[in-house]
Short mmCIF file of N, CA and C in Angstrom, two decimals:
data_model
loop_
_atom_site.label_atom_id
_atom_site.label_comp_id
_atom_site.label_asym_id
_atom_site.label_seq_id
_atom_site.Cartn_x
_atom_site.Cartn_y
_atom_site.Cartn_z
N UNK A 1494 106.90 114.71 -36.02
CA UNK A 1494 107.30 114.03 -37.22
C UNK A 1494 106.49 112.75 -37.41
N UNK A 1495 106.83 112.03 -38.74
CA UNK A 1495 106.00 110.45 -38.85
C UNK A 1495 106.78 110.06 -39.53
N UNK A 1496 107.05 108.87 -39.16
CA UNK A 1496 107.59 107.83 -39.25
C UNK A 1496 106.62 106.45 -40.43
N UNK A 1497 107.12 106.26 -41.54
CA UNK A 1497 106.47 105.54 -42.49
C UNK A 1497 107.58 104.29 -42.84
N UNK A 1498 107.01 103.29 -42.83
CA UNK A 1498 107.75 101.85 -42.67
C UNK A 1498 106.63 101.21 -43.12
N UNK A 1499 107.62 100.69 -44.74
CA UNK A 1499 106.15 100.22 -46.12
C UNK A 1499 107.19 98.44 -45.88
N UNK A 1500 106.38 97.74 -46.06
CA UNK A 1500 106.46 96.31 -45.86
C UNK A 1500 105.47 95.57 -47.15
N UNK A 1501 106.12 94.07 -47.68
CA UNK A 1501 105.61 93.41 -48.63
C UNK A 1501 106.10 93.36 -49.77
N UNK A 1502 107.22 94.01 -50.01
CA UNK A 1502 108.09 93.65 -51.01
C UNK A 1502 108.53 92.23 -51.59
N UNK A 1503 108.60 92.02 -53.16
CA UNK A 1503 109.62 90.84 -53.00
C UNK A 1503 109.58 90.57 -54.71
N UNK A 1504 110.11 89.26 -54.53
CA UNK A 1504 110.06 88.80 -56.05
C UNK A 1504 108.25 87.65 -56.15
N UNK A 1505 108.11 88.83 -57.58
CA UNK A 1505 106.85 87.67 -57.96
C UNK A 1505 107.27 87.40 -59.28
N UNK A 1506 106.48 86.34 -59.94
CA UNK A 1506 106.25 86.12 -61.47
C UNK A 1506 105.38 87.08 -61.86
N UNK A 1507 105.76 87.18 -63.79
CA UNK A 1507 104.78 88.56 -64.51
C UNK A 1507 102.88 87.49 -63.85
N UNK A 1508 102.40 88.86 -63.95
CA UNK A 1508 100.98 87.87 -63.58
C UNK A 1508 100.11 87.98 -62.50
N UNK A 1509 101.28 87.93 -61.27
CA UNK A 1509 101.14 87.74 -60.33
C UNK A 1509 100.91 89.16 -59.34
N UNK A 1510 100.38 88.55 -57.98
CA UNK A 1510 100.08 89.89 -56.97
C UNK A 1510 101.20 89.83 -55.76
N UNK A 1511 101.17 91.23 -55.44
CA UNK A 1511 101.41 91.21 -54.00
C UNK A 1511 101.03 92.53 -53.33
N UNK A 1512 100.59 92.36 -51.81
CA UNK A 1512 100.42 93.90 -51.44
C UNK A 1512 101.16 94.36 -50.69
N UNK A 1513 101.21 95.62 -50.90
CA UNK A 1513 102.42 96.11 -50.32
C UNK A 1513 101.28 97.15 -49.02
N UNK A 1514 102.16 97.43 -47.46
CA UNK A 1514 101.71 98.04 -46.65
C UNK A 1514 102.61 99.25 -46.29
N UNK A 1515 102.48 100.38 -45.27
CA UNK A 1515 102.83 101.35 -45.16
C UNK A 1515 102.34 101.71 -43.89
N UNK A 1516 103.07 101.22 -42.81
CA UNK A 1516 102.72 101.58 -41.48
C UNK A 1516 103.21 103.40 -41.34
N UNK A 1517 102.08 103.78 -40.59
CA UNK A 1517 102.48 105.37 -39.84
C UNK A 1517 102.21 105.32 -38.36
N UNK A 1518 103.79 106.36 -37.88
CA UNK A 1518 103.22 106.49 -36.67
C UNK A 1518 103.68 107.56 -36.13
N UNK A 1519 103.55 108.49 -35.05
CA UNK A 1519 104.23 109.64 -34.81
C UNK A 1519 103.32 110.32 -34.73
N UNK A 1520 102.40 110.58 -35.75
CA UNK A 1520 101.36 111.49 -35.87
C UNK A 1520 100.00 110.66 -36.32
N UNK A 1521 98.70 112.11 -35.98
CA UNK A 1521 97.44 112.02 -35.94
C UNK A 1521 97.27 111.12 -37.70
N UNK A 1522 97.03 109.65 -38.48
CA UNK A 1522 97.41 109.26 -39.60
C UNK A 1522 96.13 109.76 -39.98
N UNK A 1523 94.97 110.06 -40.21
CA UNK A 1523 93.80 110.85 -40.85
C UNK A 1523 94.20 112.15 -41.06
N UNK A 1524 95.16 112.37 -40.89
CA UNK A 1524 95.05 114.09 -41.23
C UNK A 1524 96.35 114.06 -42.13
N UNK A 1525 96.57 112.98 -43.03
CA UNK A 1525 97.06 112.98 -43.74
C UNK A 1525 96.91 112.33 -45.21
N UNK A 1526 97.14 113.04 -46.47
CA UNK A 1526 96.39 112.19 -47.70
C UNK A 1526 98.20 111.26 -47.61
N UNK A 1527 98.03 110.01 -48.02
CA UNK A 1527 98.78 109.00 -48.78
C UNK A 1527 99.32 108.67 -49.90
N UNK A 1528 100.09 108.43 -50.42
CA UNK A 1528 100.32 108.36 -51.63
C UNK A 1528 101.87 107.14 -51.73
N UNK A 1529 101.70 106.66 -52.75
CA UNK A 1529 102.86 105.73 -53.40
C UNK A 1529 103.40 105.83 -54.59
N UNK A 1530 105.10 106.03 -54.54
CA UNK A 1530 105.65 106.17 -55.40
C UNK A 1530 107.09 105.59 -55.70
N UNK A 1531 107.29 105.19 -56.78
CA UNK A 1531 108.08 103.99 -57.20
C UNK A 1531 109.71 104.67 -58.35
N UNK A 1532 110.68 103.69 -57.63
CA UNK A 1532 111.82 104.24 -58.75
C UNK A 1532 112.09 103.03 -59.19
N UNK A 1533 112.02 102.93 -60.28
CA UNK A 1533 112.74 101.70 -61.27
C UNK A 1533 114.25 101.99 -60.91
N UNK A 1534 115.06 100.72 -61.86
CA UNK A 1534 116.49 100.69 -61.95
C UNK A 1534 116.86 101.66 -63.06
N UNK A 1535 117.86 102.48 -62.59
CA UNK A 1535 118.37 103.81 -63.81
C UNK A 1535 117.06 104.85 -63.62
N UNK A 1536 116.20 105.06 -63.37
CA UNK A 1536 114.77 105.57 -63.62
C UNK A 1536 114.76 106.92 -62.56
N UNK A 1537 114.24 107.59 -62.53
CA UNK A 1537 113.70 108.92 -61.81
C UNK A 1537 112.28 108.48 -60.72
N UNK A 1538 112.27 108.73 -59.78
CA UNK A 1538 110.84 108.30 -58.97
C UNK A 1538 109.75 108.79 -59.56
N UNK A 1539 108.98 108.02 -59.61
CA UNK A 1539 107.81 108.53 -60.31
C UNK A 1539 105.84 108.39 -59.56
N UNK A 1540 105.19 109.01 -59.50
CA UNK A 1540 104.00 108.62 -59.38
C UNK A 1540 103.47 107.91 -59.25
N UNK A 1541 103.10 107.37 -58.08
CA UNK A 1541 101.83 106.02 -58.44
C UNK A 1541 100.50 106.18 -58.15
N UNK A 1542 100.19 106.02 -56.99
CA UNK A 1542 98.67 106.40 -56.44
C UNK A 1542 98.86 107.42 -54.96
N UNK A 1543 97.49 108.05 -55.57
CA UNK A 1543 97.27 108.53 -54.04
C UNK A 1543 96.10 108.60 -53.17
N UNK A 1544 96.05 108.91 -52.08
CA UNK A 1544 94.64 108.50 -51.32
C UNK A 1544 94.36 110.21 -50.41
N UNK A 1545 93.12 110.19 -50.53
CA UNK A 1545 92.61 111.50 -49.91
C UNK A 1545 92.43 111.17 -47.88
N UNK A 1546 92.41 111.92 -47.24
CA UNK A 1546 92.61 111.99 -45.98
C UNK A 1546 91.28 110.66 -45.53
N UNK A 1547 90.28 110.84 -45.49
CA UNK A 1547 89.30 110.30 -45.87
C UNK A 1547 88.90 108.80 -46.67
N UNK A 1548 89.21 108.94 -47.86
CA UNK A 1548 89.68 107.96 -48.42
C UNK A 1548 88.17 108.03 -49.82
N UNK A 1549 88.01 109.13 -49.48
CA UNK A 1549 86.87 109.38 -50.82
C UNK A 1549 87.15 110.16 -52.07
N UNK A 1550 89.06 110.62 -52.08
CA UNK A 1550 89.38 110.94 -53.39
C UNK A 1550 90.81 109.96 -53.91
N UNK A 1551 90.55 109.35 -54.73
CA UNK A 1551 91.90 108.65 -55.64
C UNK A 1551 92.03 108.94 -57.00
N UNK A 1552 93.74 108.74 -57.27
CA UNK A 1552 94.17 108.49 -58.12
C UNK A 1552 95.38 108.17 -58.31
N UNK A 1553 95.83 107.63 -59.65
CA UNK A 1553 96.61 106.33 -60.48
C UNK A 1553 97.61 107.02 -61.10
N UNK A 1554 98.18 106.52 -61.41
CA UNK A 1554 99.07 106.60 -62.53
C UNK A 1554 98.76 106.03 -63.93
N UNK A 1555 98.86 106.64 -65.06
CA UNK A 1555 97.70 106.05 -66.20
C UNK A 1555 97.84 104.46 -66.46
N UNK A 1556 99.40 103.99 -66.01
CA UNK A 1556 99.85 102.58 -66.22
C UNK A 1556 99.82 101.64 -65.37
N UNK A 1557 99.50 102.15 -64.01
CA UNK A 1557 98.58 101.13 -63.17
C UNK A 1557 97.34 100.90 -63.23
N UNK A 1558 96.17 102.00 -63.53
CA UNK A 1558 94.70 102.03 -64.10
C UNK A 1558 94.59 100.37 -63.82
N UNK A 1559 93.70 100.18 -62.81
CA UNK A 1559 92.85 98.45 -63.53
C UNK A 1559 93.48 97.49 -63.07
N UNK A 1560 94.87 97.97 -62.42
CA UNK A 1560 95.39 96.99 -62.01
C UNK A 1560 95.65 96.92 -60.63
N UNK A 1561 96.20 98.11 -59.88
CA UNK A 1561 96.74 98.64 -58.61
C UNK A 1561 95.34 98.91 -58.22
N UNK A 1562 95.42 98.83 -56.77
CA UNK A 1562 94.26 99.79 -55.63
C UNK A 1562 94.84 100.17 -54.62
N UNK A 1563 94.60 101.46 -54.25
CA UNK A 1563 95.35 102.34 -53.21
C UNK A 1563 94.02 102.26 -51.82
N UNK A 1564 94.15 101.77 -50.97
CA UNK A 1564 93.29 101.77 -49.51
C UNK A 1564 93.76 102.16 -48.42
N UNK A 1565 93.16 102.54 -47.72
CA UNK A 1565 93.67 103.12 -46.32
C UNK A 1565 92.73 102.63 -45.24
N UNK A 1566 93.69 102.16 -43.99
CA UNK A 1566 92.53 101.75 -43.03
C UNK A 1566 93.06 102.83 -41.64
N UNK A 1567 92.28 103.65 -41.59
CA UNK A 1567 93.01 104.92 -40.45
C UNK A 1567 92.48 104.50 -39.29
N UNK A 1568 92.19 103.31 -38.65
CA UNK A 1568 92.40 102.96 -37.31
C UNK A 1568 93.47 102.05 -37.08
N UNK A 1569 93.71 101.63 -38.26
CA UNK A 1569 95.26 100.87 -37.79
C UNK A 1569 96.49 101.81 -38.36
N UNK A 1570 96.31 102.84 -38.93
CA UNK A 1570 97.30 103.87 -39.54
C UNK A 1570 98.37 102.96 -40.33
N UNK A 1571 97.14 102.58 -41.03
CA UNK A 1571 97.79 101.51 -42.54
C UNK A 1571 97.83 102.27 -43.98
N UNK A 1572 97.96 102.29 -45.06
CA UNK A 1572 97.96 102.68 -46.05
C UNK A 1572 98.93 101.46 -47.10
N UNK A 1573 97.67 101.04 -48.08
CA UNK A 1573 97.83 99.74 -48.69
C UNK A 1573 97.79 99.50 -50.36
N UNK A 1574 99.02 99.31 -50.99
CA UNK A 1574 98.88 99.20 -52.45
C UNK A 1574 98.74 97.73 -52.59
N UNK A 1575 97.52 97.49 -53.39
CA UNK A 1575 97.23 95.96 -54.08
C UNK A 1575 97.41 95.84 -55.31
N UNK A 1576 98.69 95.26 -56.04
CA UNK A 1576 99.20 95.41 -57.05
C UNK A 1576 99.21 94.08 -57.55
N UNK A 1577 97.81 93.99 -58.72
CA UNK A 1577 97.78 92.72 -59.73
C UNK A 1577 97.90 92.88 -60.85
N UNK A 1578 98.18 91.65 -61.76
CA UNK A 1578 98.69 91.78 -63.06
C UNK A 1578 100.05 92.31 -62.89
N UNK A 1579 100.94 91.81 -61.88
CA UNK A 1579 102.03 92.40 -62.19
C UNK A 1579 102.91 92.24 -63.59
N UNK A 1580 103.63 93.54 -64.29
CA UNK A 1580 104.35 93.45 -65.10
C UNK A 1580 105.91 93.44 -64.67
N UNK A 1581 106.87 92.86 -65.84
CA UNK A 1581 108.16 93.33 -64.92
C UNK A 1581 108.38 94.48 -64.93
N UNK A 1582 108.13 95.51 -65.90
CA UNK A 1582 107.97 97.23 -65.64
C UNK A 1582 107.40 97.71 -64.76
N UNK A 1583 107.02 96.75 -63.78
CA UNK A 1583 106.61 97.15 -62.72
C UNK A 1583 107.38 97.17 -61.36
N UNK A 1584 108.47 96.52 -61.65
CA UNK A 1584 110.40 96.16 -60.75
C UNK A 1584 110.59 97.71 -60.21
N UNK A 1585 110.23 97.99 -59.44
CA UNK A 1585 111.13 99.31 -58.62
C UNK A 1585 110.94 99.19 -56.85
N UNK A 1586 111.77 100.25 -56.61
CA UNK A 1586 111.44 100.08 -55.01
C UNK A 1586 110.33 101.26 -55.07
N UNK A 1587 109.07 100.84 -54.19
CA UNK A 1587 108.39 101.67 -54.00
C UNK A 1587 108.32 102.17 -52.84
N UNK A 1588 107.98 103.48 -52.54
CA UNK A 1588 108.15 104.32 -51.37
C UNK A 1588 106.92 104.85 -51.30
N UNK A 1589 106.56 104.96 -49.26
CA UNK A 1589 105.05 105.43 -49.03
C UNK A 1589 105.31 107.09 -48.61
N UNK A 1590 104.25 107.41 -49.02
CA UNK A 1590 104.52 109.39 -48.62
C UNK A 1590 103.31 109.68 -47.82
N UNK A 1591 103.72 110.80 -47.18
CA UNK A 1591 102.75 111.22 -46.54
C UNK A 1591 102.70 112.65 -46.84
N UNK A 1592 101.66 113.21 -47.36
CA UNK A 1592 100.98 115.03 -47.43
C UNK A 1592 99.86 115.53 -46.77
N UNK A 1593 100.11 116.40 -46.21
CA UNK A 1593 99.02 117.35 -45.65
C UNK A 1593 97.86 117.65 -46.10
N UNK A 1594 97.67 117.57 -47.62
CA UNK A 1594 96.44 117.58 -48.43
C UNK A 1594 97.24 116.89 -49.83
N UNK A 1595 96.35 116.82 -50.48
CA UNK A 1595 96.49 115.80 -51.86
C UNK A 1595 96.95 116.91 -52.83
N UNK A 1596 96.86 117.83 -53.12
CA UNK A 1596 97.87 118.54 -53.37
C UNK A 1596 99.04 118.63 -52.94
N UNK A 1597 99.98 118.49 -52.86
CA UNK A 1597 101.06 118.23 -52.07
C UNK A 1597 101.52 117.17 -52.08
N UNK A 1598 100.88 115.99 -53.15
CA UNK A 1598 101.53 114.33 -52.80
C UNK A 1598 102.02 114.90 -54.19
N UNK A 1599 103.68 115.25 -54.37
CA UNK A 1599 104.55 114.98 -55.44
C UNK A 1599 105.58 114.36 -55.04
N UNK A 1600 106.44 114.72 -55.69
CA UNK A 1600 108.18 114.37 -55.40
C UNK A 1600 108.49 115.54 -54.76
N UNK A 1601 108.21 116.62 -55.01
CA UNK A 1601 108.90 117.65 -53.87
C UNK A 1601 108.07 118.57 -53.13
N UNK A 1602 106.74 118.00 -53.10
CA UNK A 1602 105.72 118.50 -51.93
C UNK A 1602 105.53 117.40 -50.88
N UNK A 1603 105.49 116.05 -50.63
CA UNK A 1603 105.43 115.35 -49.79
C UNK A 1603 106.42 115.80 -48.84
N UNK A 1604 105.70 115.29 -47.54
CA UNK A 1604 106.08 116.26 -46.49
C UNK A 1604 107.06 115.16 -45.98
N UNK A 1605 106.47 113.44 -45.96
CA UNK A 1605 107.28 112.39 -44.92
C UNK A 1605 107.68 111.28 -46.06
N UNK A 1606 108.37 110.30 -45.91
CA UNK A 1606 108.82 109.59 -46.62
C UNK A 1606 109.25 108.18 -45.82
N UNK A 1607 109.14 106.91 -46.51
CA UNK A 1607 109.19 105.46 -46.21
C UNK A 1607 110.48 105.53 -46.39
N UNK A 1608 111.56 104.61 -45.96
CA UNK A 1608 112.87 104.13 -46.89
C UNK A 1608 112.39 103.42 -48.28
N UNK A 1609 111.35 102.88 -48.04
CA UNK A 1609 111.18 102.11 -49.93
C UNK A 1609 110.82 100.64 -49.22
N UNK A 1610 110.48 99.57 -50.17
CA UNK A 1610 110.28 98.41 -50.32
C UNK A 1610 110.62 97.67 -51.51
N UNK A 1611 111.36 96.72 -51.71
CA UNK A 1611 111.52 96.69 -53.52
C UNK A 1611 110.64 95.44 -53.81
N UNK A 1612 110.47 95.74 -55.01
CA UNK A 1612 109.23 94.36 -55.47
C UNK A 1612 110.06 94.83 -57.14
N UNK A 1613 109.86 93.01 -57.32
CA UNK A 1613 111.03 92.72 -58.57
C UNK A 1613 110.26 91.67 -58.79
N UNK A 1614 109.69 92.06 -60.26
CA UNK A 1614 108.56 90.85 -61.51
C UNK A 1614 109.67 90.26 -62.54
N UNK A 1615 109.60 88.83 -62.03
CA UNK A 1615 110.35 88.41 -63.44
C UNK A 1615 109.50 88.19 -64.27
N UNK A 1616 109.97 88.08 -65.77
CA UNK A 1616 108.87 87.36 -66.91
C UNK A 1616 109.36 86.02 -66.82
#
């Protein structure tokens, strides 16, 4: 099994950054693509970014574009969202996943799961 424990949550102002981390451990963390995904308040979990095993395929969610960056450092079995320009539509707890291939980073193909981190933008 793996064990995912995402850290860096909190309250910022609209504007503002913070990064959020995603420790793994349990298992081999390169042989797994990454991905982050977020539930607002009342809201359904939804999509954010994901990262290829490697770290030579990404992608966004169309409403982070430009703002978020998804990184991975697989000797410390880190996996890292850098989230600027925060909006307050951007207020949810976000949760780190882990998939076997990047196909597979959804809501009901991810194989491992974080408890969440919450990050809350006031205006």
């Amino acid at each position: 099994q793996v064990q995912l424990v995402e850290s860096g949550g909190g309250l910022v102002q609209a504007g503002g950054s913070l990064r959020l981390s995603c420790a793994a451990s349990g298992r081999i963390f390169s042989n797994y693509a990454m991905g982050w995904f977020r539930q607002a308040p009342g809201k359904e979990r939804e999509f954010v970014a994901a990262i290829s095993r490697g770290g030579g395929s990404i992608r966004y969610e169309d409403s982070v574009k430009g703002r978020f960056t998804i990184s991975r450092d697989n000797a410390k079995n880190t996996v890292y969202l850098q989230m600027n320009s925060l909006k307050p539509e951007d207020t949810a707890v976000y949760y780190c996943a882990a998939a076997w291939s990047s196909s597979r980073m959804s809501l009901n193909g991810a194989d491992y799961w974080g408890k969440g981190t919450l990050v809350t933008v006031s205006s």
